[in-house]
PDB file of C-alpha atoms in Angstrom:
ATOM      1  CA  UNK U 586     263.963 -25.630  89.163  1.00 97.00           C
ATOM      2  CA  UNK U 587     267.313 -27.010  89.391  1.00 97.00           C
ATOM      3  CA  UNK U 588     267.581 -30.582  89.732  1.00 96.00           C
ATOM      4  CA  UNK U 589     271.142 -30.561  91.830  1.00 96.00           C
ATOM      5  CA  UNK U 590     270.774 -33.286  94.548  1.00 96.00           C
ATOM      6  CA  UNK U 591     272.349 -36.622  92.883  1.00 90.00           C
ATOM      7  CA  UNK U 592     274.985 -38.412  94.142  1.00 91.00           C
ATOM      8  CA  UNK U 593     276.604 -39.059  90.855  1.00 89.00           C
ATOM      9  CA  UNK U 594     277.870 -42.881  91.534  1.00 91.00           C
ATOM     10  CA  UNK U 595     278.536 -43.013  87.636  1.00 91.00           C
ATOM     11  CA  UNK U 596     280.716 -40.165  87.611  1.00 94.00           C
ATOM     12  CA  UNK U 597     283.197 -41.300  90.235  1.00 94.00           C
ATOM     13  CA  UNK U 598     286.081 -41.053  90.907  1.00 93.00           C
ATOM     14  CA  UNK U 599     285.036 -37.352  89.736  1.00 91.00           C
ATOM     15  CA  UNK U 600     282.238 -37.306  92.593  1.00 95.00           C
ATOM     16  CA  UNK U 601     284.422 -38.374  94.961  1.00 94.00           C
ATOM     17  CA  UNK U 602     285.339 -35.340  96.222  1.00 93.00           C
ATOM     18  CA  UNK U 603     282.534 -32.877  94.666  1.00 93.00           C
ATOM     19  CA  UNK U 604     279.321 -33.224  93.982  1.00 95.00           C
ATOM     20  CA  UNK U 605     277.894 -34.212  90.436  1.00 95.00           C
ATOM     21  CA  UNK U 606     276.995 -30.708  89.345  1.00 95.00           C
ATOM     22  CA  UNK U 607     280.363 -29.050  89.982  1.00 96.00           C
ATOM     23  CA  UNK U 608     282.268 -31.540  87.670  1.00 96.00           C
ATOM     24  CA  UNK U 609     283.434 -29.249  85.105  1.00 95.00           C
ATOM     25  CA  UNK U 610     283.095 -29.437  81.401  1.00 94.00           C
ATOM     26  CA  UNK U 611     284.813 -26.635  79.188  1.00 93.00           C
ATOM     27  CA  UNK U 612     286.172 -25.457  82.145  1.00 92.00           C
ATOM     28  CA  UNK U 613     282.942 -24.501  83.866  1.00 92.00           C
ATOM     29  CA  UNK U 614     280.869 -26.711  86.477  1.00 95.00           C
ATOM     30  CA  UNK U 615     277.688 -28.239  84.988  1.00 95.00           C
ATOM     31  CA  UNK U 616     275.408 -26.426  87.426  1.00 95.00           C
ATOM     32  CA  UNK U 617     277.075 -23.108  85.880  1.00 94.00           C
ATOM     33  CA  UNK U 618     276.242 -24.088  82.254  1.00 94.00           C
ATOM     34  CA  UNK U 619     272.348 -24.764  83.310  1.00 94.00           C
ATOM     35  CA  UNK U 620     272.561 -21.684  85.258  1.00 95.00           C
ATOM     36  CA  UNK U 621     274.023 -19.983  82.028  1.00 93.00           C
ATOM     37  CA  UNK U 622     271.078 -21.279  80.116  1.00 93.00           C
ATOM     38  CA  UNK U 623     268.543 -20.010  82.568  1.00 95.00           C
ATOM     39  CA  UNK U 624     270.002 -16.725  82.469  1.00 94.00           C
ATOM     40  CA  UNK U 625     270.263 -16.404  78.710  1.00 92.00           C
ATOM     41  CA  UNK U 626     266.427 -17.313  78.700  1.00 94.00           C
ATOM     42  CA  UNK U 627     265.436 -14.512  80.989  1.00 94.00           C
ATOM     43  CA  UNK U 628     265.159 -16.807  84.050  1.00 95.00           C
ATOM     44  CA  UNK U 629     265.346 -14.391  86.959  1.00 93.00           C
ATOM     45  CA  UNK U 630     264.796 -17.289  90.135  1.00 95.00           C
ATOM     46  CA  UNK U 631     265.565 -20.792  90.942  1.00 96.00           C
ATOM     47  CA  UNK U 632     265.289 -23.410  93.247  1.00 97.00           C
ATOM     48  CA  UNK U 633     268.453 -25.752  93.421  1.00 97.00           C
ATOM     49  CA  UNK U 634     267.966 -28.545  95.516  1.00 97.00           C
ATOM     50  CA  UNK U 635     270.880 -30.331  97.112  1.00 97.00           C
ATOM     51  CA  UNK U 636     271.988 -33.619  99.393  1.00 96.00           C
ATOM     52  CA  UNK U 637     275.431 -34.849  98.542  1.00 95.00           C
ATOM     53  CA  UNK U 638     278.295 -32.620  99.722  1.00 96.00           C
ATOM     54  CA  UNK U 639     275.532 -30.165 100.229  1.00 96.00           C
ATOM     55  CA  UNK U 640     277.798 -27.442 102.013  1.00 96.00           C
ATOM     56  CA  UNK U 641     280.311 -27.436  98.490  1.00 96.00           C
ATOM     57  CA  UNK U 642     277.113 -26.706  96.591  1.00 96.00           C
ATOM     58  CA  UNK U 643     275.689 -24.005  98.535  1.00 95.00           C
ATOM     59  CA  UNK U 644     279.214 -22.414  98.939  1.00 95.00           C
ATOM     60  CA  UNK U 645     279.401 -22.279  94.905  1.00 95.00           C
ATOM     61  CA  UNK U 646     275.330 -20.803  94.876  1.00 94.00           C
ATOM     62  CA  UNK U 647     276.554 -18.093  97.421  1.00 92.00           C
ATOM     63  CA  UNK U 648     280.339 -17.307  95.999  1.00 87.00           C
ATOM     64  CA  UNK U 649     279.836 -18.051  92.244  1.00 85.00           C
ATOM     65  CA  UNK U 650     276.481 -17.550  91.396  1.00 85.00           C
ATOM     66  CA  UNK U 651     275.602 -14.030  89.955  1.00 88.00           C
ATOM     67  CA  UNK U 652     272.509 -12.240  87.979  1.00 88.00           C
ATOM     68  CA  UNK U 653     269.526 -14.797  89.425  1.00 93.00           C
ATOM     69  CA  UNK U 654     268.057 -15.236  92.493  1.00 94.00           C
ATOM     70  CA  UNK U 655     268.781 -18.647  93.908  1.00 95.00           C
ATOM     71  CA  UNK U 656     266.542 -20.703  96.628  1.00 95.00           C
ATOM     72  CA  UNK U 657     268.136 -23.722  98.305  1.00 96.00           C
ATOM     73  CA  UNK U 658     265.563 -26.782  98.641  1.00 97.00           C
ATOM     74  CA  UNK U 659     267.824 -28.780 101.472  1.00 96.00           C
ATOM     75  CA  UNK U 660     267.213 -32.783 101.311  1.00 96.00           C
ATOM     76  CA  UNK U 661     270.636 -33.293 103.364  1.00 96.00           C
ATOM     77  CA  UNK U 662     268.217 -35.191 105.742  1.00 94.00           C
ATOM     78  CA  UNK U 663     267.037 -37.474 103.027  1.00 94.00           C
ATOM     79  CA  UNK U 664     267.521 -37.884  99.299  1.00 95.00           C
ATOM     80  CA  UNK U 665     264.040 -37.706  97.495  1.00 96.00           C
ATOM     81  CA  UNK U 666     264.572 -38.666  94.132  1.00 95.00           C
ATOM     82  CA  UNK U 667     263.362 -36.151  91.231  1.00 95.00           C
ATOM     83  CA  UNK U 668     259.632 -36.712  91.912  1.00 96.00           C
ATOM     84  CA  UNK U 669     260.241 -36.496  95.690  1.00 96.00           C
ATOM     85  CA  UNK U 670     262.277 -33.523  94.868  1.00 96.00           C
ATOM     86  CA  UNK U 671     259.636 -31.385  93.469  1.00 96.00           C
ATOM     87  CA  UNK U 672     256.913 -31.987  96.195  1.00 96.00           C
ATOM     88  CA  UNK U 673     259.670 -31.039  98.991  1.00 95.00           C
ATOM     89  CA  UNK U 674     260.477 -28.073  96.814  1.00 96.00           C
ATOM     90  CA  UNK U 675     256.557 -27.146  96.004  1.00 94.00           C
ATOM     91  CA  UNK U 676     256.303 -24.248  98.279  1.00 93.00           C
ATOM     92  CA  UNK U 677     259.222 -22.661  96.792  1.00 95.00           C
ATOM     93  CA  UNK U 678     258.045 -22.621  93.233  1.00 95.00           C
ATOM     94  CA  UNK U 679     254.757 -21.180  93.643  1.00 92.00           C
ATOM     95  CA  UNK U 680     251.618 -21.475  92.066  1.00 93.00           C
ATOM     96  CA  UNK U 681     251.940 -21.046  88.140  1.00 95.00           C
ATOM     97  CA  UNK U 682     253.594 -23.466  85.837  1.00 97.00           C
ATOM     98  CA  UNK U 683     257.328 -23.856  86.479  1.00 97.00           C
ATOM     99  CA  UNK U 684     260.650 -24.852  84.660  1.00 97.00           C
ATOM    100  CA  UNK U 685     262.686 -28.134  85.684  1.00 98.00           C
ATOM    101  CA  UNK U 686     266.243 -28.335  84.498  1.00 97.00           C
ATOM    102  CA  UNK U 687     268.580 -31.643  85.403  1.00 95.00           C
ATOM    103  CA  UNK U 688     271.906 -30.341  85.917  1.00 91.00           C
ATOM    104  CA  UNK U 689     274.203 -33.603  84.921  1.00 86.00           C
ATOM    105  CA  UNK U 690     272.411 -32.693  80.744  1.00 89.00           C
ATOM    106  CA  UNK U 691     274.394 -30.217  78.639  1.00 93.00           C
ATOM    107  CA  UNK U 692     272.488 -28.727  75.375  1.00 93.00           C
ATOM    108  CA  UNK U 693     273.370 -25.955  72.864  1.00 91.00           C
ATOM    109  CA  UNK U 694     270.321 -24.183  71.234  1.00 91.00           C
ATOM    110  CA  UNK U 695     269.413 -24.560  67.717  1.00 88.00           C
ATOM    111  CA  UNK U 696     268.049 -21.757  65.917  1.00 90.00           C
ATOM    112  CA  UNK U 697     266.061 -20.477  68.849  1.00 91.00           C
ATOM    113  CA  UNK U 698     266.724 -20.598  72.403  1.00 94.00           C
ATOM    114  CA  UNK U 699     265.079 -23.497  73.921  1.00 95.00           C
ATOM    115  CA  UNK U 700     263.676 -22.684  77.041  1.00 96.00           C
ATOM    116  CA  UNK U 701     262.021 -19.653  75.305  1.00 96.00           C
ATOM    117  CA  UNK U 702     260.747 -21.867  72.526  1.00 95.00           C
ATOM    118  CA  UNK U 703     259.390 -24.480  75.137  1.00 96.00           C
ATOM    119  CA  UNK U 704     257.555 -21.935  76.670  1.00 96.00           C
ATOM    120  CA  UNK U 705     256.168 -20.548  73.924  1.00 96.00           C
ATOM    121  CA  UNK U 706     254.751 -23.864  73.076  1.00 97.00           C
ATOM    122  CA  UNK U 707     253.251 -24.443  76.582  1.00 98.00           C
ATOM    123  CA  UNK U 708     249.353 -24.582  76.498  1.00 97.00           C
ATOM    124  CA  UNK U 709     247.983 -24.498  80.190  1.00 96.00           C
ATOM    125  CA  UNK U 710     244.498 -25.829  79.011  1.00 97.00           C
ATOM    126  CA  UNK U 711     245.661 -28.677  77.400  1.00 97.00           C
ATOM    127  CA  UNK U 712     249.017 -29.934  78.938  1.00 97.00           C
ATOM    128  CA  UNK U 713     249.945 -30.813  82.693  1.00 97.00           C
ATOM    129  CA  UNK U 714     253.798 -31.256  81.454  1.00 98.00           C
ATOM    130  CA  UNK U 715     255.534 -30.141  78.285  1.00 98.00           C
ATOM    131  CA  UNK U 716     259.264 -32.083  77.761  1.00 98.00           C
ATOM    132  CA  UNK U 717     262.078 -31.299  75.502  1.00 98.00           C
ATOM    133  CA  UNK U 718     263.038 -34.419  73.709  1.00 97.00           C
ATOM    134  CA  UNK U 719     266.076 -35.331  71.493  1.00 97.00           C
ATOM    135  CA  UNK U 720     265.739 -38.117  68.676  1.00 96.00           C
ATOM    136  CA  UNK U 721     267.755 -41.059  70.065  1.00 95.00           C
ATOM    137  CA  UNK U 722     269.651 -40.567  67.182  1.00 93.00           C
ATOM    138  CA  UNK U 723     271.331 -37.599  68.153  1.00 94.00           C
ATOM    139  CA  UNK U 724     271.272 -38.289  71.952  1.00 94.00           C
ATOM    140  CA  UNK U 725     274.971 -37.788  72.290  1.00 93.00           C
ATOM    141  CA  UNK U 726     276.563 -40.082  75.071  1.00 93.00           C
ATOM    142  CA  UNK U 727     272.959 -41.503  75.888  1.00 91.00           C
ATOM    143  CA  UNK U 728     273.550 -44.759  77.653  1.00 85.00           C
ATOM    144  CA  UNK U 729     269.986 -46.221  77.339  1.00 88.00           C
ATOM    145  CA  UNK U 730     267.471 -46.970  74.762  1.00 90.00           C
ATOM    146  CA  UNK U 731     265.350 -43.987  74.639  1.00 91.00           C
ATOM    147  CA  UNK U 732     262.362 -42.912  76.657  1.00 92.00           C
ATOM    148  CA  UNK U 733     259.012 -41.798  74.552  1.00 96.00           C
ATOM    149  CA  UNK U 734     256.993 -41.823  71.772  1.00 96.00           C
ATOM    150  CA  UNK U 735     255.003 -38.774  70.197  1.00 96.00           C
ATOM    151  CA  UNK U 736     252.053 -38.375  68.413  1.00 96.00           C
ATOM    152  CA  UNK U 737     251.898 -35.865  65.399  1.00 93.00           C
ATOM    153  CA  UNK U 738     250.089 -33.552  67.384  1.00 95.00           C
ATOM    154  CA  UNK U 739     253.134 -33.554  70.353  1.00 96.00           C
ATOM    155  CA  UNK U 740     251.487 -36.024  72.827  1.00 97.00           C
ATOM    156  CA  UNK U 741     253.472 -38.654  74.407  1.00 97.00           C
ATOM    157  CA  UNK U 742     251.603 -41.448  73.759  1.00 95.00           C
ATOM    158  CA  UNK U 743     253.514 -44.117  75.412  1.00 92.00           C
ATOM    159  CA  UNK U 744     256.993 -44.919  77.224  1.00 90.00           C
ATOM    160  CA  UNK U 745     259.564 -47.260  75.372  1.00 89.00           C
ATOM    161  CA  UNK U 746     258.525 -50.808  76.010  1.00 78.00           C
ATOM    162  CA  UNK U 747     260.892 -53.456  77.299  1.00 80.00           C
ATOM    163  CA  UNK U 748     263.160 -54.895  75.000  1.00 75.00           C
ATOM    164  CA  UNK U 749     262.492 -51.993  72.578  1.00 84.00           C
ATOM    165  CA  UNK U 750     264.122 -48.794  71.564  1.00 89.00           C
ATOM    166  CA  UNK U 751     261.915 -45.415  71.632  1.00 93.00           C
ATOM    167  CA  UNK U 752     262.749 -42.711  69.351  1.00 95.00           C
ATOM    168  CA  UNK U 753     262.757 -39.678  71.570  1.00 97.00           C
ATOM    169  CA  UNK U 754     264.980 -39.074  74.417  1.00 97.00           C
ATOM    170  CA  UNK U 755     264.038 -36.837  77.430  1.00 97.00           C
ATOM    171  CA  UNK U 756     266.932 -34.069  77.383  1.00 96.00           C
ATOM    172  CA  UNK U 757     266.409 -33.060  81.225  1.00 96.00           C
ATOM    173  CA  UNK U 758     264.152 -29.861  80.576  1.00 97.00           C
ATOM    174  CA  UNK U 759     260.536 -29.583  81.236  1.00 98.00           C
ATOM    175  CA  UNK U 760     257.774 -27.609  82.107  1.00 98.00           C
ATOM    176  CA  UNK U 761     255.323 -28.324  84.597  1.00 97.00           C
ATOM    177  CA  UNK U 762     252.351 -27.553  86.194  1.00 97.00           C
ATOM    178  CA  UNK U 763     251.889 -27.084  89.890  1.00 96.00           C
ATOM    179  CA  UNK U 764     248.236 -29.320  89.423  1.00 95.00           C
ATOM    180  CA  UNK U 765     250.274 -32.665  88.527  1.00 95.00           C
ATOM    181  CA  UNK U 766     252.054 -32.235  91.567  1.00 94.00           C
ATOM    182  CA  UNK U 767     249.834 -34.070  93.499  1.00 92.00           C
ATOM    183  CA  UNK U 768     248.447 -37.454  95.620  1.00 91.00           C
ATOM    184  CA  UNK U 769     252.193 -38.231  96.145  1.00 95.00           C
ATOM    185  CA  UNK U 770     253.572 -40.812  97.799  1.00 93.00           C
ATOM    186  CA  UNK U 771     255.859 -40.683 101.200  1.00 92.00           C
ATOM    187  CA  UNK U 772     259.479 -41.007 101.059  1.00 93.00           C
ATOM    188  CA  UNK U 773     261.319 -40.567  97.694  1.00 95.00           C
ATOM    189  CA  UNK U 774     259.999 -41.558  93.987  1.00 95.00           C
ATOM    190  CA  UNK U 775     260.377 -40.799  90.459  1.00 95.00           C
ATOM    191  CA  UNK U 776     258.664 -37.892  88.438  1.00 96.00           C
ATOM    192  CA  UNK U 777     258.100 -41.106  86.271  1.00 95.00           C
ATOM    193  CA  UNK U 778     254.958 -41.076  88.861  1.00 96.00           C
ATOM    194  CA  UNK U 779     253.183 -37.697  87.719  1.00 96.00           C
ATOM    195  CA  UNK U 780     254.462 -38.696  83.774  1.00 96.00           C
ATOM    196  CA  UNK U 781     252.592 -41.844  83.724  1.00 95.00           C
ATOM    197  CA  UNK U 782     249.638 -39.937  85.358  1.00 95.00           C
ATOM    198  CA  UNK U 783     249.785 -37.278  82.572  1.00 97.00           C
ATOM    199  CA  UNK U 784     250.404 -39.521  79.770  1.00 97.00           C
ATOM    200  CA  UNK U 785     247.757 -41.691  81.109  1.00 96.00           C
ATOM    201  CA  UNK U 786     245.012 -38.470  80.827  1.00 96.00           C
ATOM    202  CA  UNK U 787     246.625 -37.379  77.718  1.00 96.00           C
ATOM    203  CA  UNK U 788     248.529 -34.383  78.935  1.00 97.00           C
ATOM    204  CA  UNK U 789     251.735 -35.262  78.724  1.00 98.00           C
ATOM    205  CA  UNK U 790     253.452 -33.585  75.630  1.00 98.00           C
ATOM    206  CA  UNK U 791     257.106 -33.170  74.121  1.00 98.00           C
ATOM    207  CA  UNK U 792     258.690 -30.732  71.944  1.00 97.00           C
ATOM    208  CA  UNK U 793     261.717 -32.072  69.882  1.00 97.00           C
ATOM    209  CA  UNK U 794     265.170 -29.905  70.355  1.00 96.00           C
ATOM    210  CA  UNK U 795     266.540 -28.476  67.270  1.00 93.00           C
ATOM    211  CA  UNK U 796     270.195 -27.945  69.001  1.00 93.00           C
ATOM    212  CA  UNK U 797     272.808 -30.531  70.442  1.00 94.00           C
ATOM    213  CA  UNK U 798     272.492 -31.998  73.569  1.00 95.00           C
ATOM    214  CA  UNK U 799     275.003 -34.668  75.667  1.00 94.00           C
ATOM    215  CA  UNK U 800     273.913 -36.523  78.695  1.00 93.00           C
ATOM    216  CA  UNK U 801     276.779 -36.385  81.297  1.00 93.00           C
ATOM    217  CA  UNK U 802     277.016 -39.867  83.528  1.00 91.00           C
ATOM    218  CA  UNK U 803     280.357 -40.400  83.480  1.00 94.00           C
ATOM    219  CA  UNK U 804     283.835 -39.450  82.969  1.00 95.00           C
ATOM    220  CA  UNK U 805     284.395 -40.510  79.507  1.00 94.00           C
ATOM    221  CA  UNK U 806     281.079 -38.600  78.593  1.00 94.00           C
ATOM    222  CA  UNK U 807     283.374 -34.954  79.455  1.00 95.00           C
ATOM    223  CA  UNK U 808     285.552 -35.116  76.483  1.00 94.00           C
ATOM    224  CA  UNK U 809     283.102 -36.241  74.129  1.00 93.00           C
ATOM    225  CA  UNK U 810     280.899 -33.434  75.137  1.00 93.00           C
ATOM    226  CA  UNK U 811     283.834 -30.635  75.156  1.00 92.00           C
ATOM    227  CA  UNK U 812     284.140 -32.063  71.341  1.00 91.00           C
ATOM    228  CA  UNK U 813     280.942 -31.549  70.919  1.00 86.00           C
ATOM    229  CA  UNK U 814     281.115 -27.825  71.912  1.00 84.00           C
ATOM    230  CA  UNK U 815     284.160 -27.296  70.170  1.00 82.00           C
ATOM    231  CA  UNK U 816     282.789 -28.615  67.045  1.00 70.00           C
ATOM    232  CA  UNK U 817     279.196 -26.884  67.492  1.00 55.00           C
TER     233      UNK U 817
END
């Protein structure tokens, strides 16, 4: 699933007339960068959720995306946030563990394709979620203070504490088991609800990304990310 429904307020004025996933970096829309990496990893089918300027996103998916089957999860009536978006798309995602990718992050693979490596690390007996993480010190354009702490075996042990810095940042890429999508509240809510449940059960793991990564939430992040792509 590609998360593409957000309004992108921090990316204004670029998002005044286009949805954030269609903002271009290095001559390609953010959404296309994400789909490029999915295709490269052998993904053949993707669910994309839409809300803000949904017609533009659907037109782009129909006329400018090739080589991958795309199904649309329509959130025009109400933006469901990340957790609610998974719930709304649940019937389209099937009964096997699935990949989730945010469309507002951009990564460059390290020695191995990050998605393929993440899939190879998946252990269905032990995991309900496996998150691709980047060390805080290498989280380009990250405006926060980190997200998670990791144990030596890769388990995510806790979230960042108030007023503290956590050593790892979520990259916007994860594998989720459908069994984690249960007992949800009505209306929009964050994936944090599912993550917190998995952390409490000892079933939320992280894998450290070996390549480069950049968060793209503001216009200022675009030239910095483009320079990163040029320099590798």
